[in-house]
Amino acid sequence: MADNIIEIKNVHKWFGRIHALNDVNLNVRRGEVVVIIGPSGSGKSTLLRCINHLETVNSGHILVDGVDLTAKTTDINAVRAEIGMVFQQFNLFPHLSVLENICLAQRVVRKRDQAAAEKKAYELLERVGIPEKAHAFPGQLSGGQQQRVAIARALAMDPKIMLFDEPTSALDPEMIKEVLDVMLDLAQTGMTMACVTHEMGFARAAARRIIFMDAGQVIEDTTPHDLFASPKNERTRQFLSKILAH
Amino acid sequence: MTVRPDSARSPSFSGMGVGGFQPKALSRWRRLDHMWLLLIGAIALVALLYFGLPQRFGPIFRFIWGTFTEGDGVFMTLKLTVISFIFILLVGMVMGVFRVTSNPVLQWISSLYVEIVRGVPVLVWLLWIYFGLPGLLQLKIPDFTAAVIAFTFAYGAYMTEIFRAGIQSIAKGQMEAARSLGMSYIQAMRYIILPQAVRVILPPVSNEFVTLLKDSSLVSILGLADLTRRGREWVGRTFTSFDTYAAVAITYLILTLFFTRLSTAVERRLAVEKR
């Protein structure tokens, strides 16, 4: 039990009359890389956003590292500091330089001094391969570079979990690889990752588990190899035939 | 201007709601020149009247402008405008944030304030606070204080709407990104949302400043010795209405043109900084 860093129990989420999450149960173990796929509107992004409480669940429980997000006494800011999130639209802070994007939360949330924060920022920029962009502004970077800064910004908090919400969907094709390489590298270092993505190459290379969601439910929870080779569910087969056909 | 070639290729993304500075940069330079010329022209006109017709205009300008030590005339107008504006910005920022919070009580307070204040003319607020409130509270409110309170109250409502619009113009993803890093709502507002919102609202905010500068002339009915009041007093003594009010008008014009130029310069600076 202690090995489950994320525990999702009987979670329901409604958006008005839409049942976005329908009795979802899911555990993620420490160090596991989980890829979540499914058609648009299947609830995969919603599930990810519930894990760091950007969406609140209507019923059920989500435990992150043993802390129940739905409990009233939970300090949600403290929990979020341990969970890195990478968005489809990058969401870098356009009024701050790349360096400041990475340093700000280190200073105001982690209470590190500027020198320590900058040291960390430079290390991470090195790791994501764009140390020369430290003093650039987000508007001067390509999409792929921006997303790599966004990953560095999240990693600067030393999170225990990284969530990726379609990190390559807003990128031009030639920039997808540079972001996936960073994610792959991260997966190999033992980071716990939950990724909503349609990059099946990444799923095969990095993920031990793949989850197929449809209509707010987890339909399959298996290994990438088994999912692609022998999908058990008809809906999974249909979905895979559409995305793997071309 | 640091217009870098690589920034032109950068894709637009939701966080760039503040954008759109680049293409305007050049045309703004041209506009700037025209407007500076207008300001210089207005100053030249005053110099021409003051030195060219010293007997006719010299005493008028000297009287209506007032002196720094007395704090009257132009100095009263500026003091009143600047002090009121500081309070207006504070009220606008706090109420504007109230308006966009998820707390229904704070939202309601802010909406009620805006709706009530907007529906009553500034002049009526001024009269009521200066002449009406002291009777109710059984204490005398000094005229300058009354004027600052009235302007803060009345203009604060417009400023609330400006801040609200500015905050709402910042993409939702910015707040989510800040919160996902563990920042509190207040930290996210302070470090992420408001700094971006301020850039967006700078033009309407400086517009409010200029409007306030002009509306400050309303205090002349309270007996505060501002620029307009000084003009009326001079007319009362000399019956030179045309000359005096012309002098008052051109003085206001110089002030407003100057502050408009100033805000444009600040706007450009912020735009450059962002790049």
Coordinates of C-alpha atoms in Angstrom, one line a residue:
Chain A
M1 CA 0.0 0.0 0.0
A2 CA 2.7 2.4 1.0
D3 CA 4.1 2.0 -2.5
N4 CA 1.1 3.6 -4.1
I5 CA 1.9 7.3 -4.5
I6 CA -1.4 8.1 -6.1
E7 CA -4.6 6.3 -5.0
I8 CA -7.8 7.1 -6.8
K9 CA -10.9 5.6 -5.2
N10 CA -14.4 5.6 -6.6
V11 CA -14.1 9.1 -8.1
H12 CA -17.0 10.7 -9.8
K13 CA -16.9 14.1 -11.5
W14 CA -19.8 15.9 -13.1
F15 CA -19.7 19.0 -15.4
G16 CA -23.3 20.0 -15.2
R17 CA -25.1 17.0 -16.8
I18 CA -21.9 15.5 -18.2
H19 CA -20.5 12.5 -16.2
A20 CA -16.9 13.3 -16.8
L21 CA -15.5 10.7 -14.4
N22 CA -17.6 7.6 -13.7
D23 CA -16.4 5.6 -10.7
V24 CA -12.7 5.7 -11.5
N25 CA -10.3 3.5 -9.5
L26 CA -6.6 3.7 -10.1
N27 CA -3.4 3.3 -8.2
V28 CA 0.0 4.5 -9.4
R29 CA 3.1 3.1 -7.8
R30 CA 6.2 5.1 -6.9
G31 CA 8.5 5.3 -10.0
E32 CA 5.8 4.1 -12.3
V33 CA 5.2 5.7 -15.7
V34 CA 1.6 5.5 -16.7
V35 CA 0.3 6.6 -20.1
I36 CA -3.4 7.5 -20.4
I37 CA -5.1 7.4 -23.8
G38 CA -8.6 7.7 -24.9
P39 CA -10.9 9.6 -27.3
S40 CA -11.5 13.3 -26.8
G41 CA -13.9 13.9 -24.0
S42 CA -13.2 10.6 -22.3
G43 CA -12.2 12.3 -19.1
K44 CA -8.4 11.6 -19.2
S45 CA -7.4 15.3 -18.8
T46 CA -10.1 15.7 -16.1
L47 CA -8.6 12.8 -14.2
L48 CA -5.1 14.3 -14.4
R49 CA -6.4 17.7 -13.3
C50 CA -8.2 16.1 -10.3
I51 CA -4.8 14.6 -9.1
N52 CA -3.5 18.1 -8.4
H53 CA -6.9 19.5 -7.5
L54 CA -7.3 21.9 -10.4
E55 CA -10.6 20.2 -10.6
T56 CA -12.5 19.1 -7.5
V57 CA -14.2 15.7 -7.5
N58 CA -17.9 15.3 -6.6
S59 CA -17.4 12.1 -4.7
G60 CA -14.7 9.5 -4.0
H61 CA -11.2 10.1 -2.7
I62 CA -7.8 10.9 -4.2
L63 CA -4.7 10.3 -2.1
V64 CA -1.4 11.6 -3.1
D65 CA 1.5 10.2 -1.1
G66 CA -1.0 9.3 1.6
V67 CA -2.6 12.7 1.8
D68 CA -6.3 12.9 1.0
L69 CA -7.0 15.8 -1.3
T70 CA -10.7 15.8 -0.5
A71 CA -10.1 16.3 3.2
K72 CA -10.9 19.8 4.4
T73 CA -7.8 20.0 6.5
T74 CA -5.4 19.3 3.6
D75 CA -3.1 22.1 2.7
I76 CA -3.6 21.9 -1.1
N77 CA -0.7 24.3 -1.8
A78 CA 1.7 22.0 0.0
V79 CA 0.5 19.0 -1.9
R80 CA 0.7 20.8 -5.3
A81 CA 4.3 21.7 -4.6
E82 CA 5.1 18.0 -4.7
I83 CA 3.3 17.5 -8.1
G84 CA 4.7 18.9 -11.2
M85 CA 2.2 19.7 -14.0
V86 CA 3.0 20.2 -17.7
F87 CA 0.2 21.7 -19.8
Q88 CA -0.7 21.4 -23.4
Q89 CA -0.5 25.1 -23.9
F90 CA 2.8 25.4 -21.9
N91 CA 1.4 28.3 -19.8
L92 CA 4.8 29.9 -19.2
F93 CA 4.6 33.3 -17.6
P94 CA 5.1 35.7 -20.5
H95 CA 6.2 38.6 -18.4
L96 CA 9.1 36.8 -16.8
S97 CA 12.4 35.6 -18.4
V98 CA 13.0 31.8 -18.7
L99 CA 15.2 32.0 -15.6
E100 CA 12.6 33.8 -13.6
N101 CA 9.9 31.4 -14.8
I102 CA 11.9 28.6 -13.2
C103 CA 13.1 30.5 -10.1
L104 CA 9.9 32.2 -9.0
A105 CA 8.1 29.3 -7.3
Q106 CA 11.3 28.0 -5.9
R107 CA 11.6 31.3 -4.0
V108 CA 8.1 32.0 -3.0
V109 CA 6.9 28.4 -2.4
R110 CA 10.1 26.5 -1.5
K111 CA 11.7 29.6 0.1
R112 CA 15.0 29.1 -1.6
D113 CA 17.3 32.1 -2.0
Q114 CA 17.9 33.6 -5.4
A115 CA 21.4 32.0 -5.8
A116 CA 20.2 28.5 -5.0
A117 CA 17.1 28.9 -7.2
E118 CA 19.3 30.1 -10.1
K119 CA 21.8 27.3 -9.7
K120 CA 18.9 24.8 -9.9
A121 CA 17.4 26.6 -12.9
Y122 CA 20.7 26.5 -14.8
E123 CA 21.1 22.8 -14.0
L124 CA 17.6 22.0 -15.3
L125 CA 18.0 24.2 -18.4
E126 CA 21.2 22.2 -19.1
R127 CA 19.2 19.0 -18.7
V128 CA 16.4 20.0 -21.1
G129 CA 19.0 21.2 -23.5
I130 CA 18.5 25.0 -23.7
P131 CA 21.0 26.6 -21.2
E132 CA 21.5 29.5 -23.6
K133 CA 17.9 30.6 -23.4
A134 CA 18.0 31.5 -19.6
H135 CA 17.6 35.2 -20.3
A136 CA 15.2 35.0 -23.2
F137 CA 11.4 35.6 -22.7
P138 CA 8.9 32.9 -23.5
G139 CA 7.6 34.8 -26.6
Q140 CA 11.1 34.4 -28.2
L141 CA 11.1 30.6 -27.9
S142 CA 9.7 28.0 -30.2
G143 CA 6.9 25.8 -28.9
G144 CA 9.2 22.9 -28.2
Q145 CA 11.6 25.1 -26.3
Q146 CA 8.8 26.6 -24.3
Q147 CA 7.5 23.2 -23.4
R148 CA 11.0 22.2 -22.2
V149 CA 11.2 25.3 -20.1
A150 CA 7.8 24.3 -18.7
I151 CA 9.1 20.9 -17.8
A152 CA 12.2 22.5 -16.1
R153 CA 9.9 24.9 -14.2
A154 CA 7.9 22.0 -12.8
L155 CA 11.1 19.9 -12.0
A156 CA 12.6 22.8 -10.1
M157 CA 10.2 22.2 -7.3
D158 CA 11.7 18.7 -6.9
P159 CA 8.3 17.1 -7.3
K160 CA 7.5 13.5 -6.4
I161 CA 5.1 13.1 -9.3
M162 CA 5.0 14.7 -12.8
L163 CA 1.7 15.0 -14.7
F164 CA 1.7 15.7 -18.4
D165 CA -1.5 16.9 -20.0
E166 CA -1.1 16.3 -23.8
P167 CA 2.4 17.9 -23.7
T168 CA 3.0 17.6 -27.4
S169 CA -0.4 18.2 -28.8
A170 CA 0.2 21.9 -29.5
L171 CA 3.6 21.4 -31.1
D172 CA 4.7 21.4 -34.7
P173 CA 5.7 17.9 -35.7
E174 CA 9.5 18.6 -35.8
M175 CA 9.4 19.8 -32.2
I176 CA 7.6 16.8 -30.7
K177 CA 10.7 14.7 -30.5
E178 CA 12.8 17.2 -28.5
V179 CA 10.0 17.2 -25.8
L180 CA 9.6 13.5 -25.8
D181 CA 13.3 13.0 -25.5
V182 CA 13.2 15.0 -22.3
M183 CA 10.3 13.1 -21.0
L184 CA 11.9 9.8 -21.8
D185 CA 15.1 10.8 -20.0
L186 CA 12.9 11.7 -17.0
A187 CA 11.1 8.4 -17.1
Q188 CA 14.5 6.6 -17.0
T189 CA 15.6 8.4 -13.9
G190 CA 12.7 6.8 -12.0
M191 CA 10.3 9.8 -11.8
T192 CA 6.7 8.8 -11.2
M193 CA 4.8 10.1 -14.3
A194 CA 1.2 10.2 -15.5
C195 CA 1.0 11.3 -19.1
V196 CA -2.1 11.9 -21.2
T197 CA -0.7 11.6 -24.7
H198 CA -1.3 10.1 -28.0
E199 CA 2.4 9.5 -28.7
M200 CA 2.3 5.7 -28.9
G201 CA 6.1 5.6 -29.6
F202 CA 6.6 7.2 -26.2
A203 CA 4.1 4.9 -24.5
R204 CA 6.0 1.8 -25.9
A205 CA 9.4 3.2 -24.9
A206 CA 8.7 4.6 -21.5
A207 CA 5.5 3.3 -20.0
R208 CA 5.1 0.2 -18.0
R209 CA 1.4 0.7 -17.9
I210 CA -1.1 2.1 -20.3
I211 CA -4.7 3.0 -19.5
F212 CA -7.5 3.4 -22.0
M213 CA -10.4 5.6 -20.9
D214 CA -13.7 6.1 -22.5
A215 CA -16.9 8.0 -21.3
G216 CA -15.3 8.7 -17.9
Q217 CA -14.4 5.1 -17.2
V218 CA -11.1 3.2 -17.2
I219 CA -11.7 0.5 -19.8
E220 CA -8.4 -1.2 -19.9
D221 CA -5.3 -1.1 -17.6
T222 CA -2.5 -3.1 -19.0
T223 CA 1.0 -3.0 -20.6
P224 CA 1.5 -1.1 -23.8
H225 CA 2.6 -4.4 -25.5
D226 CA -0.6 -6.2 -24.5
L227 CA -2.8 -3.2 -25.4
F228 CA -1.5 -2.9 -28.9
A229 CA -1.2 -6.6 -29.5
S230 CA -4.5 -7.8 -28.1
P231 CA -6.9 -5.2 -26.9
K232 CA -9.6 -6.9 -24.9
N233 CA -12.4 -4.4 -25.3
E234 CA -14.2 -3.5 -28.5
R235 CA -14.0 0.2 -27.8
T236 CA -10.3 0.0 -27.3
R237 CA -9.9 -1.8 -30.7
Q238 CA -12.0 0.8 -32.4
F239 CA -9.9 3.6 -30.9
L240 CA -6.6 2.0 -31.7
S241 CA -7.6 1.2 -35.2
K242 CA -8.3 4.9 -35.7
I243 CA -5.1 6.3 -34.3
L244 CA -2.7 3.5 -35.5
A245 CA -4.2 3.2 -39.0
H246 CA -2.1 5.9 -40.7
Chain B
M1 CA 13.2 49.0 -29.8
T2 CA 14.5 45.5 -29.5
V3 CA 12.6 44.0 -32.3
R4 CA 14.3 40.7 -32.7
P5 CA 13.8 38.7 -35.8
D6 CA 13.2 35.4 -34.0
S7 CA 10.3 36.7 -32.0
A8 CA 8.3 37.2 -35.1
R9 CA 8.1 33.4 -35.6
S10 CA 7.1 32.6 -32.1
P11 CA 3.7 30.8 -32.1
S12 CA 0.9 32.5 -30.4
F13 CA -0.3 30.7 -27.3
S14 CA -2.9 31.3 -24.7
G15 CA -0.4 32.8 -22.2
M16 CA 0.4 35.6 -24.6
G17 CA -2.8 37.5 -24.0
V18 CA -0.7 40.6 -23.4
G19 CA 0.9 40.4 -26.8
G20 CA 0.5 42.5 -29.9
F21 CA 3.2 45.0 -29.1
Q22 CA 5.4 44.2 -32.0
P23 CA 3.5 45.4 -35.0
K24 CA 2.4 48.6 -33.3
A25 CA 5.9 49.6 -32.4
L26 CA 6.7 51.6 -35.5
S27 CA 3.5 53.4 -35.9
R28 CA 3.6 54.4 -32.3
W29 CA 6.9 56.2 -32.9
R30 CA 5.2 58.3 -35.5
R31 CA 2.2 59.1 -33.3
L32 CA 4.5 60.0 -30.5
D33 CA 6.1 62.7 -32.6
H34 CA 2.8 64.3 -33.5
M35 CA 1.6 64.4 -29.9
W36 CA 4.8 65.7 -28.6
L37 CA 4.5 68.5 -31.2
L38 CA 1.0 69.3 -29.9
L39 CA 2.4 69.6 -26.3
I40 CA 5.3 71.7 -27.4
G41 CA 2.9 73.9 -29.4
A42 CA 0.6 74.4 -26.4
I43 CA 3.6 75.4 -24.3
A44 CA 4.8 77.7 -27.0
L45 CA 1.4 79.4 -27.1
V46 CA 1.5 80.0 -23.4
A47 CA 5.0 81.4 -23.7
L48 CA 3.9 83.6 -26.5
L49 CA 0.9 85.0 -24.6
Y50 CA 2.9 85.4 -21.4
F51 CA 5.9 87.1 -22.9
G52 CA 4.2 88.7 -25.9
L53 CA 1.3 90.2 -24.1
P54 CA 2.8 90.5 -20.6
Q55 CA 0.4 93.1 -19.3
R56 CA -2.7 91.3 -20.5
F57 CA -1.8 87.7 -19.7
G58 CA 1.1 87.8 -17.2
P59 CA -1.1 88.5 -14.1
I60 CA -3.7 85.9 -15.2
F61 CA -1.2 83.1 -15.5
R62 CA 0.6 84.0 -12.4
F63 CA -2.6 84.1 -10.4
I64 CA -4.2 80.9 -11.7
W65 CA -1.1 78.8 -11.6
G66 CA -0.6 79.6 -7.9
T67 CA 2.6 78.9 -6.0
F68 CA 4.2 75.7 -4.7
T69 CA 4.4 77.2 -1.2
E70 CA 0.8 78.1 -1.1
G71 CA -0.2 74.9 -2.7
D72 CA -2.9 76.5 -4.8
G73 CA -3.8 76.7 -8.5
V74 CA -2.0 74.1 -10.6
F75 CA -0.3 72.7 -7.4
M76 CA -3.7 72.1 -5.8
T77 CA -5.0 70.4 -8.9
L78 CA -2.0 68.1 -9.1
K79 CA -1.9 67.3 -5.4
L80 CA -5.6 66.4 -5.4
T81 CA -5.3 64.3 -8.5
V82 CA -2.2 62.4 -7.5
I83 CA -3.3 61.7 -3.9
S84 CA -6.8 60.7 -5.0
F85 CA -5.4 58.5 -7.7
I86 CA -3.2 56.5 -5.4
F87 CA -6.3 55.6 -3.3
I88 CA -8.3 55.0 -6.4
L89 CA -5.7 52.4 -7.6
L90 CA -5.8 50.7 -4.3
V91 CA -9.6 50.5 -4.2
G92 CA -9.7 49.4 -7.8
M93 CA -7.2 46.7 -7.3
V94 CA -8.8 45.2 -4.1
M95 CA -12.3 45.5 -5.4
G96 CA -11.3 44.2 -8.9
V97 CA -9.7 41.1 -7.2
F98 CA -12.8 40.7 -5.1
R99 CA -14.9 40.6 -8.3
V100 CA -13.0 37.7 -9.8
T101 CA -12.6 35.5 -6.6
S102 CA -14.7 32.4 -6.1
N103 CA -16.0 33.9 -2.9
P104 CA -19.6 34.9 -3.4
V105 CA -19.7 37.4 -0.5
L106 CA -16.6 39.3 -1.8
Q107 CA -18.0 39.2 -5.4
W108 CA -21.3 40.6 -4.1
I109 CA -19.7 43.4 -2.1
S110 CA -17.7 44.4 -5.2
S111 CA -20.6 44.3 -7.6
L112 CA -22.9 46.2 -5.3
Y113 CA -20.3 48.9 -4.8
V114 CA -19.7 49.3 -8.5
E115 CA -23.4 49.4 -9.4
I116 CA -24.3 52.0 -6.8
V117 CA -21.4 54.3 -7.3
R118 CA -21.5 54.3 -11.1
G119 CA -25.2 55.3 -11.0
V120 CA -24.6 58.7 -9.3
P121 CA -22.7 61.6 -10.8
V122 CA -19.3 62.5 -9.3
L123 CA -20.4 66.0 -8.5
V124 CA -23.3 64.7 -6.4
W125 CA -20.9 62.4 -4.4
L126 CA -18.7 65.4 -3.9
L127 CA -21.6 67.6 -2.6
W128 CA -23.0 64.9 -0.4
I129 CA -19.8 63.9 1.2
Y130 CA -18.7 67.5 1.9
F131 CA -22.0 69.1 2.8
G132 CA -24.2 66.1 3.7
L133 CA -22.1 63.7 5.7
P134 CA -20.8 66.2 8.3
G135 CA -24.4 66.8 9.4
L136 CA -25.0 63.1 9.9
L137 CA -21.7 62.3 11.6
Q138 CA -21.6 65.5 13.6
L139 CA -18.0 66.2 12.5
K140 CA -16.5 68.6 10.0
I141 CA -14.7 67.0 7.1
P142 CA -11.9 69.3 5.7
D143 CA -12.6 70.2 2.1
F144 CA -9.4 68.5 0.7
T145 CA -10.2 65.3 2.6
A146 CA -13.8 65.3 1.5
A147 CA -12.6 65.8 -2.1
V148 CA -10.2 62.8 -1.9
I149 CA -12.8 60.6 -0.3
A150 CA -15.4 61.5 -3.0
F151 CA -13.0 61.0 -5.9
T152 CA -11.7 57.7 -4.4
F153 CA -15.2 56.5 -3.9
A154 CA -16.5 57.5 -7.3
Y155 CA -13.5 56.7 -9.4
G156 CA -12.7 53.5 -7.5
A157 CA -15.8 51.9 -9.0
Y158 CA -14.6 52.6 -12.6
M159 CA -11.1 51.4 -11.6
T160 CA -12.6 48.2 -10.2
E161 CA -14.1 47.5 -13.6
I162 CA -10.8 48.2 -15.3
F163 CA -8.9 45.9 -13.0
R164 CA -11.6 43.2 -13.3
A165 CA -11.4 43.3 -17.1
G166 CA -7.6 43.3 -17.0
I167 CA -7.5 40.3 -14.7
Q168 CA -10.0 38.4 -16.7
S169 CA -8.1 39.1 -19.9
I170 CA -5.2 37.0 -18.6
A171 CA -5.5 33.4 -19.8
K172 CA -6.9 30.9 -17.3
G173 CA -3.9 28.7 -17.8
Q174 CA -1.7 31.3 -16.1
M175 CA -3.5 30.9 -12.8
E176 CA -3.5 27.2 -13.1
A177 CA 0.2 27.0 -13.8
A178 CA 0.9 29.2 -10.8
R179 CA -1.3 27.2 -8.6
S180 CA 0.1 23.9 -9.9
L181 CA 3.5 25.0 -8.7
G182 CA 2.1 25.3 -5.2
M183 CA 1.5 29.1 -5.1
S184 CA -1.4 30.3 -3.0
Y185 CA -4.2 32.3 -4.7
I186 CA -2.7 35.6 -3.4
Q187 CA 0.8 34.7 -4.5
A188 CA -0.5 33.8 -8.0
M189 CA -2.3 37.1 -8.1
R190 CA 0.7 39.1 -6.9
Y191 CA 3.4 37.5 -9.0
I192 CA 1.6 36.2 -12.1
I193 CA -1.8 37.7 -12.8
L194 CA -1.6 41.4 -11.6
P195 CA 1.8 42.1 -13.2
Q196 CA 0.4 41.0 -16.5
A197 CA -3.0 42.7 -16.0
V198 CA -1.2 46.0 -15.2
R199 CA 0.3 46.0 -18.7
V200 CA -3.0 45.4 -20.3
I201 CA -4.9 48.0 -18.3
L202 CA -2.2 50.8 -18.5
P203 CA -4.0 52.7 -21.4
P204 CA -7.4 52.8 -19.6
V205 CA -5.8 53.5 -16.3
S206 CA -3.9 56.5 -17.6
N207 CA -7.1 57.6 -19.4
E208 CA -8.8 57.6 -16.0
F209 CA -6.0 59.7 -14.6
V210 CA -6.4 62.3 -17.3
T211 CA -10.2 62.3 -16.8
L212 CA -9.7 62.7 -13.0
L213 CA -7.3 65.6 -13.6
K214 CA -10.1 67.3 -15.5
D215 CA -12.9 66.3 -13.1
S216 CA -10.8 67.6 -10.2
S217 CA -12.1 71.1 -11.4
L218 CA -15.4 70.1 -9.7
V219 CA -13.8 70.8 -6.3
S220 CA -13.9 74.5 -7.1
I221 CA -17.5 74.5 -5.9
L222 CA -16.2 73.4 -2.5
G223 CA -14.0 76.4 -2.3
L224 CA -10.8 74.5 -2.8
A225 CA -8.3 76.8 -4.5
D226 CA -7.5 74.7 -7.5
L227 CA -6.8 75.9 -11.0
T228 CA -10.5 76.4 -12.0
R229 CA -11.3 78.1 -8.7
R230 CA -8.4 80.5 -9.1
G231 CA -9.7 81.3 -12.6
R232 CA -13.2 82.1 -11.3
E233 CA -11.7 84.3 -8.6
W234 CA -9.7 86.2 -11.2
V235 CA -12.7 86.7 -13.4
G236 CA -14.6 87.9 -10.4
R237 CA -12.0 90.6 -9.8
T238 CA -11.2 91.7 -13.4
F239 CA -14.1 90.5 -15.6
T240 CA -11.7 89.1 -18.1
S241 CA -13.6 85.9 -18.7
F242 CA -12.4 85.2 -22.2
D243 CA -8.7 85.6 -21.4
T244 CA -8.8 83.9 -18.0
Y245 CA -10.8 80.9 -19.0
A246 CA -8.7 80.5 -22.1
A247 CA -5.6 80.5 -19.8
V248 CA -7.3 77.9 -17.6
A249 CA -8.2 75.7 -20.5
I250 CA -4.7 75.8 -22.1
T251 CA -3.1 75.0 -18.7
Y252 CA -5.3 71.9 -18.3
L253 CA -4.5 71.0 -21.9
I254 CA -0.7 71.1 -21.2
L255 CA -1.2 69.0 -18.1
T256 CA -3.3 66.3 -19.8
L257 CA -1.1 66.2 -22.9
F258 CA 2.0 65.8 -20.7
F259 CA 0.5 62.9 -18.7
T260 CA -0.7 61.2 -21.8
R261 CA 2.8 61.3 -23.2
L262 CA 4.2 60.0 -20.0
S263 CA 1.8 57.0 -20.0
T264 CA 2.6 56.2 -23.6
A265 CA 6.3 56.2 -22.7
V266 CA 5.8 53.9 -19.8
E267 CA 3.6 51.6 -21.9
R268 CA 6.4 51.4 -24.5
R269 CA 9.0 50.7 -21.8
L270 CA 6.9 47.8 -20.4
A271 CA 6.4 46.4 -23.9
V272 CA 10.1 46.4 -24.5
E273 CA 10.9 44.9 -21.2
K274 CA 8.6 42.0 -21.9
R275 CA 10.6 41.0 -24.9

